Amino acid sequence: MMRLAVLGVLLALPQVAEARPRARVNSVSFGIGAFPIQISGLSDVHLSDGDRFPNAEGRLNLELGRHNTDGPGLLPAAKFGFTLGRGMVLGAFDLYAGATNGVTGAAALIGVDVRVKQRNFTIGVPLRIGAITAGADLGTATLLTGATGPVILEQGTINEGDALNASINGVMASAGVLGELWISKKLAIRGEASVQQGAFSGFTIRAGIDDPETTETDERVAIDGDDIAIKKPDGSLDQAGMTPAGGTFGVSGFVGVTLKF
């Protein structure tokens, strides 16, 4: 399915490009629904600087295992999108964002809509490719009993009380069907469903707070999932060997409205 969506986008892009001189925002849409995010392979681990400071180890407990998802992993979400151009093939952009049970998810997708309109009803095929991310709030840094703070890593220093979160990122593609019932020239009731396929590939733990005024730099301490500082939760200095996986596999659905310009 991912190959089909990517191929469809690539074949349709030349038609969108031909209309570029007169391309402009054609419509915007808003919807609520759900899209699938699955996360597996997370486990409870410790974060430690014991390799650098064996006689004054700083060590934190990270409860990651509870953020694995069960079943289809449907995430309640809101969706915003817009289309560009005129005619049967429109350039399109979609943004999803949702959260449930401490897990957040978002996706940013580009592609095309292939549409046919009959009187006051439009049916279309949305084809998309893009990026997807999921995150989890891990609370605040709390030293284990007997540990010496702060946790001093090559990436930076984590102090007790620092905010902790984890994120996992990947790529995805989707193909589906949409329908719009136009109740006026400018307003339609919209429904859509898409089959999505994508895979996560990068896992990161972050500590601290990112200063919103410095958009070029993320001040948080970032630790990759395979970093030596992520330890087994048995008190040893053995690397955890955690291999997070998952992605977005399944059907998304949204209902909402479309506004035409």
Short mmCIF file of C-alpha atoms in Angstrom, two decimals:
data_model
loop_
_atom_site.label_atom_id
_atom_site.label_comp_id
_atom_site.label_asym_id
_atom_site.label_seq_id
_atom_site.Cartn_x
_atom_site.Cartn_y
_atom_site.Cartn_z
CA MET A 1 0.00 0.00 0.00
CA MET A 2 2.87 2.38 0.78
CA ARG A 3 4.31 1.81 -2.70
CA LEU A 4 0.89 2.49 -4.24
CA ALA A 5 0.49 5.79 -2.41
CA VAL A 6 4.02 6.94 -3.22
CA LEU A 7 3.59 5.98 -6.89
CA GLY A 8 0.26 7.80 -7.07
CA VAL A 9 1.75 10.97 -5.60
CA LEU A 10 4.71 10.88 -7.98
CA LEU A 11 2.49 10.36 -11.03
CA ALA A 12 0.16 13.19 -10.06
CA LEU A 13 2.81 15.77 -9.13
CA PRO A 14 3.55 16.79 -12.76
CA GLN A 15 -0.12 17.72 -13.22
CA VAL A 16 -0.02 19.84 -10.06
CA ALA A 17 3.24 21.45 -11.21
CA GLU A 18 1.70 22.45 -14.56
CA ALA A 19 -0.98 24.40 -12.69
CA ARG A 20 1.56 26.09 -10.38
CA PRO A 21 1.42 29.58 -11.98
CA ARG A 22 -2.23 29.89 -10.94
CA ALA A 23 -2.12 27.59 -7.92
CA ARG A 24 -3.57 28.99 -4.73
CA VAL A 25 -5.37 27.68 -1.66
CA ASN A 26 -8.53 26.06 -2.98
CA SER A 27 -10.08 24.86 0.28
CA VAL A 28 -9.36 24.14 3.93
CA SER A 29 -10.82 21.29 5.98
CA PHE A 30 -11.21 20.48 9.66
CA GLY A 31 -12.13 17.12 11.14
CA ILE A 32 -12.13 14.89 14.19
CA GLY A 33 -11.60 11.15 14.25
CA ALA A 34 -8.78 8.71 14.89
CA PHE A 35 -5.64 7.38 13.28
CA PRO A 36 -3.59 4.31 14.19
CA ILE A 37 -0.30 4.44 16.08
CA GLN A 38 1.29 1.26 17.42
CA ILE A 39 4.31 1.20 19.76
CA SER A 40 6.02 -1.98 20.94
CA GLY A 41 9.33 -3.02 22.43
CA LEU A 42 9.49 -0.35 25.14
CA SER A 43 10.56 -1.53 28.61
CA ASP A 44 11.28 0.04 31.98
CA VAL A 45 14.92 1.15 32.05
CA HIS A 46 17.35 3.23 34.11
CA LEU A 47 19.32 6.25 32.95
CA SER A 48 22.79 6.28 34.50
CA ASP A 49 26.17 8.03 34.42
CA GLY A 50 27.81 5.09 36.20
CA ASP A 51 30.24 4.45 33.35
CA ARG A 52 31.72 7.91 33.87
CA PHE A 53 31.37 8.17 37.65
CA PRO A 54 31.33 4.63 39.14
CA ASN A 55 31.86 5.93 42.69
CA ALA A 56 29.19 8.64 42.52
CA GLU A 57 26.60 7.26 40.13
CA GLY A 58 23.52 9.27 39.26
CA ARG A 59 20.63 6.97 38.27
CA LEU A 60 17.02 7.55 37.26
CA ASN A 61 14.12 5.16 36.66
CA LEU A 62 12.22 5.56 33.37
CA GLU A 63 8.85 3.79 33.17
CA LEU A 64 8.63 3.29 29.43
CA GLY A 65 6.93 -0.12 29.32
CA ARG A 66 3.48 1.26 30.08
CA HIS A 67 3.52 3.23 26.83
CA ASN A 68 3.37 0.17 24.58
CA THR A 69 0.03 0.07 22.76
CA ASP A 70 -2.47 -2.76 22.51
CA GLY A 71 -4.49 -3.78 19.46
CA PRO A 72 -4.98 -1.26 16.66
CA GLY A 73 -3.71 1.62 18.82
CA LEU A 74 -6.28 4.09 17.54
CA LEU A 75 -5.45 7.62 18.66
CA PRO A 76 -8.29 10.17 18.95
CA ALA A 77 -7.17 13.13 16.88
CA ALA A 78 -8.00 16.35 15.10
CA LYS A 79 -7.06 16.95 11.48
CA PHE A 80 -6.40 20.10 9.50
CA GLY A 81 -5.80 20.16 5.76
CA PHE A 82 -5.78 22.34 2.72
CA THR A 83 -5.66 21.89 -1.04
CA LEU A 84 -3.97 23.95 -3.75
CA GLY A 85 -4.86 24.50 -7.38
CA ARG A 86 -7.84 23.80 -9.61
CA GLY A 87 -9.20 20.89 -11.57
CA MET A 88 -9.37 17.16 -10.85
CA VAL A 89 -5.88 16.88 -9.31
CA LEU A 90 -5.11 19.15 -6.36
CA GLY A 91 -1.98 19.49 -4.29
CA ALA A 92 -2.73 18.73 -0.63
CA PHE A 93 -1.30 19.05 2.87
CA ASP A 94 -2.62 17.36 6.04
CA LEU A 95 -1.69 17.70 9.70
CA TYR A 96 -2.91 15.25 12.36
CA ALA A 97 -2.52 15.69 16.13
CA GLY A 98 -3.96 13.61 18.97
CA ALA A 99 -3.38 12.14 22.42
CA THR A 100 -4.61 9.40 24.74
CA ASN A 101 -3.36 7.68 27.92
CA GLY A 102 -0.14 9.69 28.08
CA VAL A 103 0.77 9.06 24.43
CA THR A 104 0.71 11.84 21.84
CA GLY A 105 0.88 11.45 18.09
CA ALA A 106 1.19 13.71 15.08
CA ALA A 107 1.71 13.44 11.34
CA ALA A 108 2.54 15.93 8.59
CA LEU A 109 1.68 14.70 5.10
CA ILE A 110 1.83 16.04 1.56
CA GLY A 111 0.33 14.62 -1.61
CA VAL A 112 -2.57 15.00 -3.98
CA ASP A 113 -6.35 14.66 -4.11
CA VAL A 114 -7.83 13.19 -7.29
CA ARG A 115 -11.45 14.43 -7.33
CA VAL A 116 -14.64 14.14 -9.33
CA LYS A 117 -17.65 16.38 -8.63
CA GLN A 118 -21.26 15.61 -9.54
CA ARG A 119 -23.68 18.42 -8.70
CA ASN A 120 -23.37 18.96 -4.95
CA PHE A 121 -21.32 15.85 -4.18
CA THR A 122 -17.57 15.33 -4.52
CA ILE A 123 -15.77 12.00 -4.28
CA GLY A 124 -12.01 11.82 -4.22
CA VAL A 125 -8.92 9.70 -3.65
CA PRO A 126 -6.39 11.26 -1.25
CA LEU A 127 -2.80 10.01 -1.68
CA ARG A 128 -0.24 11.08 0.92
CA ILE A 129 3.35 10.58 2.09
CA GLY A 130 5.05 12.20 5.07
CA ALA A 131 6.40 11.96 8.59
CA ILE A 132 4.86 10.63 11.79
CA THR A 133 5.89 10.98 15.42
CA ALA A 134 4.68 9.67 18.78
CA GLY A 135 5.65 10.88 22.24
CA ALA A 136 5.21 9.98 25.89
CA ASP A 137 5.36 12.13 29.04
CA LEU A 138 7.69 10.45 31.58
CA GLY A 139 7.10 12.91 34.42
CA THR A 140 10.08 14.49 36.19
CA ALA A 141 13.57 13.18 36.92
CA THR A 142 13.74 11.46 40.31
CA LEU A 143 16.96 9.91 41.58
CA LEU A 144 16.85 6.33 42.79
CA THR A 145 17.57 5.75 46.47
CA GLY A 146 21.31 5.84 47.10
CA ALA A 147 22.13 7.54 43.79
CA THR A 148 24.20 10.72 43.63
CA GLY A 149 22.78 13.55 41.57
CA PRO A 150 22.81 15.06 39.09
CA VAL A 151 23.10 12.61 36.17
CA ILE A 152 26.03 13.91 34.13
CA LEU A 153 26.19 12.57 30.57
CA GLU A 154 28.24 13.55 27.55
CA GLN A 155 25.06 15.05 26.06
CA GLY A 156 24.45 17.25 29.11
CA THR A 157 23.39 17.24 32.77
CA ILE A 158 20.00 16.05 34.04
CA ASN A 159 18.95 17.51 37.38
CA GLU A 160 16.35 16.13 39.74
CA GLY A 161 13.00 17.65 38.83
CA ASP A 162 13.79 18.08 35.12
CA ALA A 163 10.92 17.19 32.80
CA LEU A 164 11.38 13.90 30.94
CA ASN A 165 9.77 12.73 27.72
CA ALA A 166 10.36 10.19 24.98
CA SER A 167 9.68 10.35 21.26
CA ILE A 168 9.79 7.95 18.34
CA ASN A 169 9.70 9.03 14.69
CA GLY A 170 9.15 7.51 11.28
CA VAL A 171 7.69 7.84 7.79
CA MET A 172 4.30 6.82 6.44
CA ALA A 173 2.08 6.72 3.38
CA SER A 174 -1.69 6.57 3.02
CA ALA A 175 -4.34 6.11 0.36
CA GLY A 176 -8.07 6.43 0.85
CA VAL A 177 -11.40 7.82 -0.20
CA LEU A 178 -13.19 11.06 0.69
CA GLY A 179 -16.67 12.40 0.17
CA GLU A 180 -17.99 15.95 0.45
CA LEU A 181 -21.66 16.96 0.47
CA TRP A 182 -21.85 20.62 -0.48
CA ILE A 183 -24.65 22.36 1.39
CA SER A 184 -23.66 25.71 -0.12
CA LYS A 185 -21.08 26.95 -2.62
CA LYS A 186 -18.59 27.50 0.19
CA LEU A 187 -19.37 24.83 2.80
CA ALA A 188 -19.42 21.02 2.70
CA ILE A 189 -19.81 18.20 5.20
CA ARG A 190 -16.80 15.93 4.76
CA GLY A 191 -16.01 12.32 5.56
CA GLU A 192 -12.86 10.36 4.74
CA ALA A 193 -11.13 7.08 5.44
CA SER A 194 -7.58 6.06 4.60
CA VAL A 195 -5.43 2.98 4.87
CA GLN A 196 -2.11 3.94 6.45
CA GLN A 197 1.23 2.20 6.55
CA GLY A 198 4.45 3.45 8.12
CA ALA A 199 7.29 2.44 10.41
CA PHE A 200 9.16 4.05 13.29
CA SER A 201 12.93 4.19 13.08
CA GLY A 202 14.36 6.62 15.65
CA PHE A 203 13.84 6.70 19.45
CA THR A 204 14.98 9.56 21.71
CA ILE A 205 14.67 10.44 25.41
CA ARG A 206 14.82 14.16 26.28
CA ALA A 207 15.25 15.95 29.61
CA GLY A 208 14.70 19.57 30.54
CA ILE A 209 12.71 22.33 28.87
CA ASP A 210 13.16 23.74 25.40
CA ASP A 211 13.23 27.55 25.39
CA PRO A 212 10.47 28.61 22.95
CA GLU A 213 12.31 31.88 22.20
CA THR A 214 15.30 30.08 20.65
CA THR A 215 13.69 28.30 17.71
CA GLU A 216 17.04 27.29 16.14
CA THR A 217 18.21 25.31 19.20
CA ASP A 218 16.64 22.64 21.41
CA GLU A 219 18.15 23.13 24.88
CA ARG A 220 16.97 19.76 26.17
CA VAL A 221 19.41 16.92 26.80
CA ALA A 222 18.76 14.29 24.09
CA ILE A 223 19.70 10.62 24.53
CA ASP A 224 19.29 8.16 21.66
CA GLY A 225 17.60 4.86 22.45
CA ASP A 226 20.78 2.82 21.91
CA ASP A 227 22.98 5.09 24.06
CA ILE A 228 25.20 3.41 26.66
CA ALA A 229 23.58 5.55 29.40
CA ILE A 230 20.28 3.61 29.07
CA LYS A 231 20.71 0.66 31.45
CA LYS A 232 18.85 -2.46 32.52
CA PRO A 233 16.68 -1.78 35.59
CA ASP A 234 18.53 -4.37 37.70
CA GLY A 235 21.14 -1.96 39.08
CA SER A 236 23.87 -3.13 36.71
CA LEU A 237 25.73 -1.08 34.11
CA ASP A 238 24.57 -3.30 31.25
CA GLN A 239 23.04 -1.43 28.32
CA ALA A 240 19.28 -2.08 28.20
CA GLY A 241 19.24 -3.40 24.63
CA MET A 242 15.75 -1.98 24.13
CA THR A 243 14.50 -2.16 20.54
CA PRO A 244 11.36 -0.03 20.14
CA ALA A 245 9.28 -0.70 17.05
CA GLY A 246 5.86 -0.04 15.58
CA GLY A 247 4.44 2.62 13.34
CA THR A 248 1.05 3.30 11.82
CA PHE A 249 -0.78 0.30 10.35
CA GLY A 250 -4.52 0.32 9.79
CA VAL A 251 -7.41 2.59 8.90
CA SER A 252 -7.92 6.21 9.89
CA GLY A 253 -11.26 7.99 9.72
CA PHE A 254 -12.32 11.62 10.08
CA VAL A 255 -15.53 13.62 9.76
CA GLY A 256 -15.73 17.39 9.57
CA VAL A 257 -16.25 20.29 7.22
CA THR A 258 -14.60 21.80 4.14
CA LEU A 259 -14.52 25.53 3.43
CA LYS A 260 -13.98 26.60 -0.19
CA PHE A 261 -12.35 29.85 -1.31
#
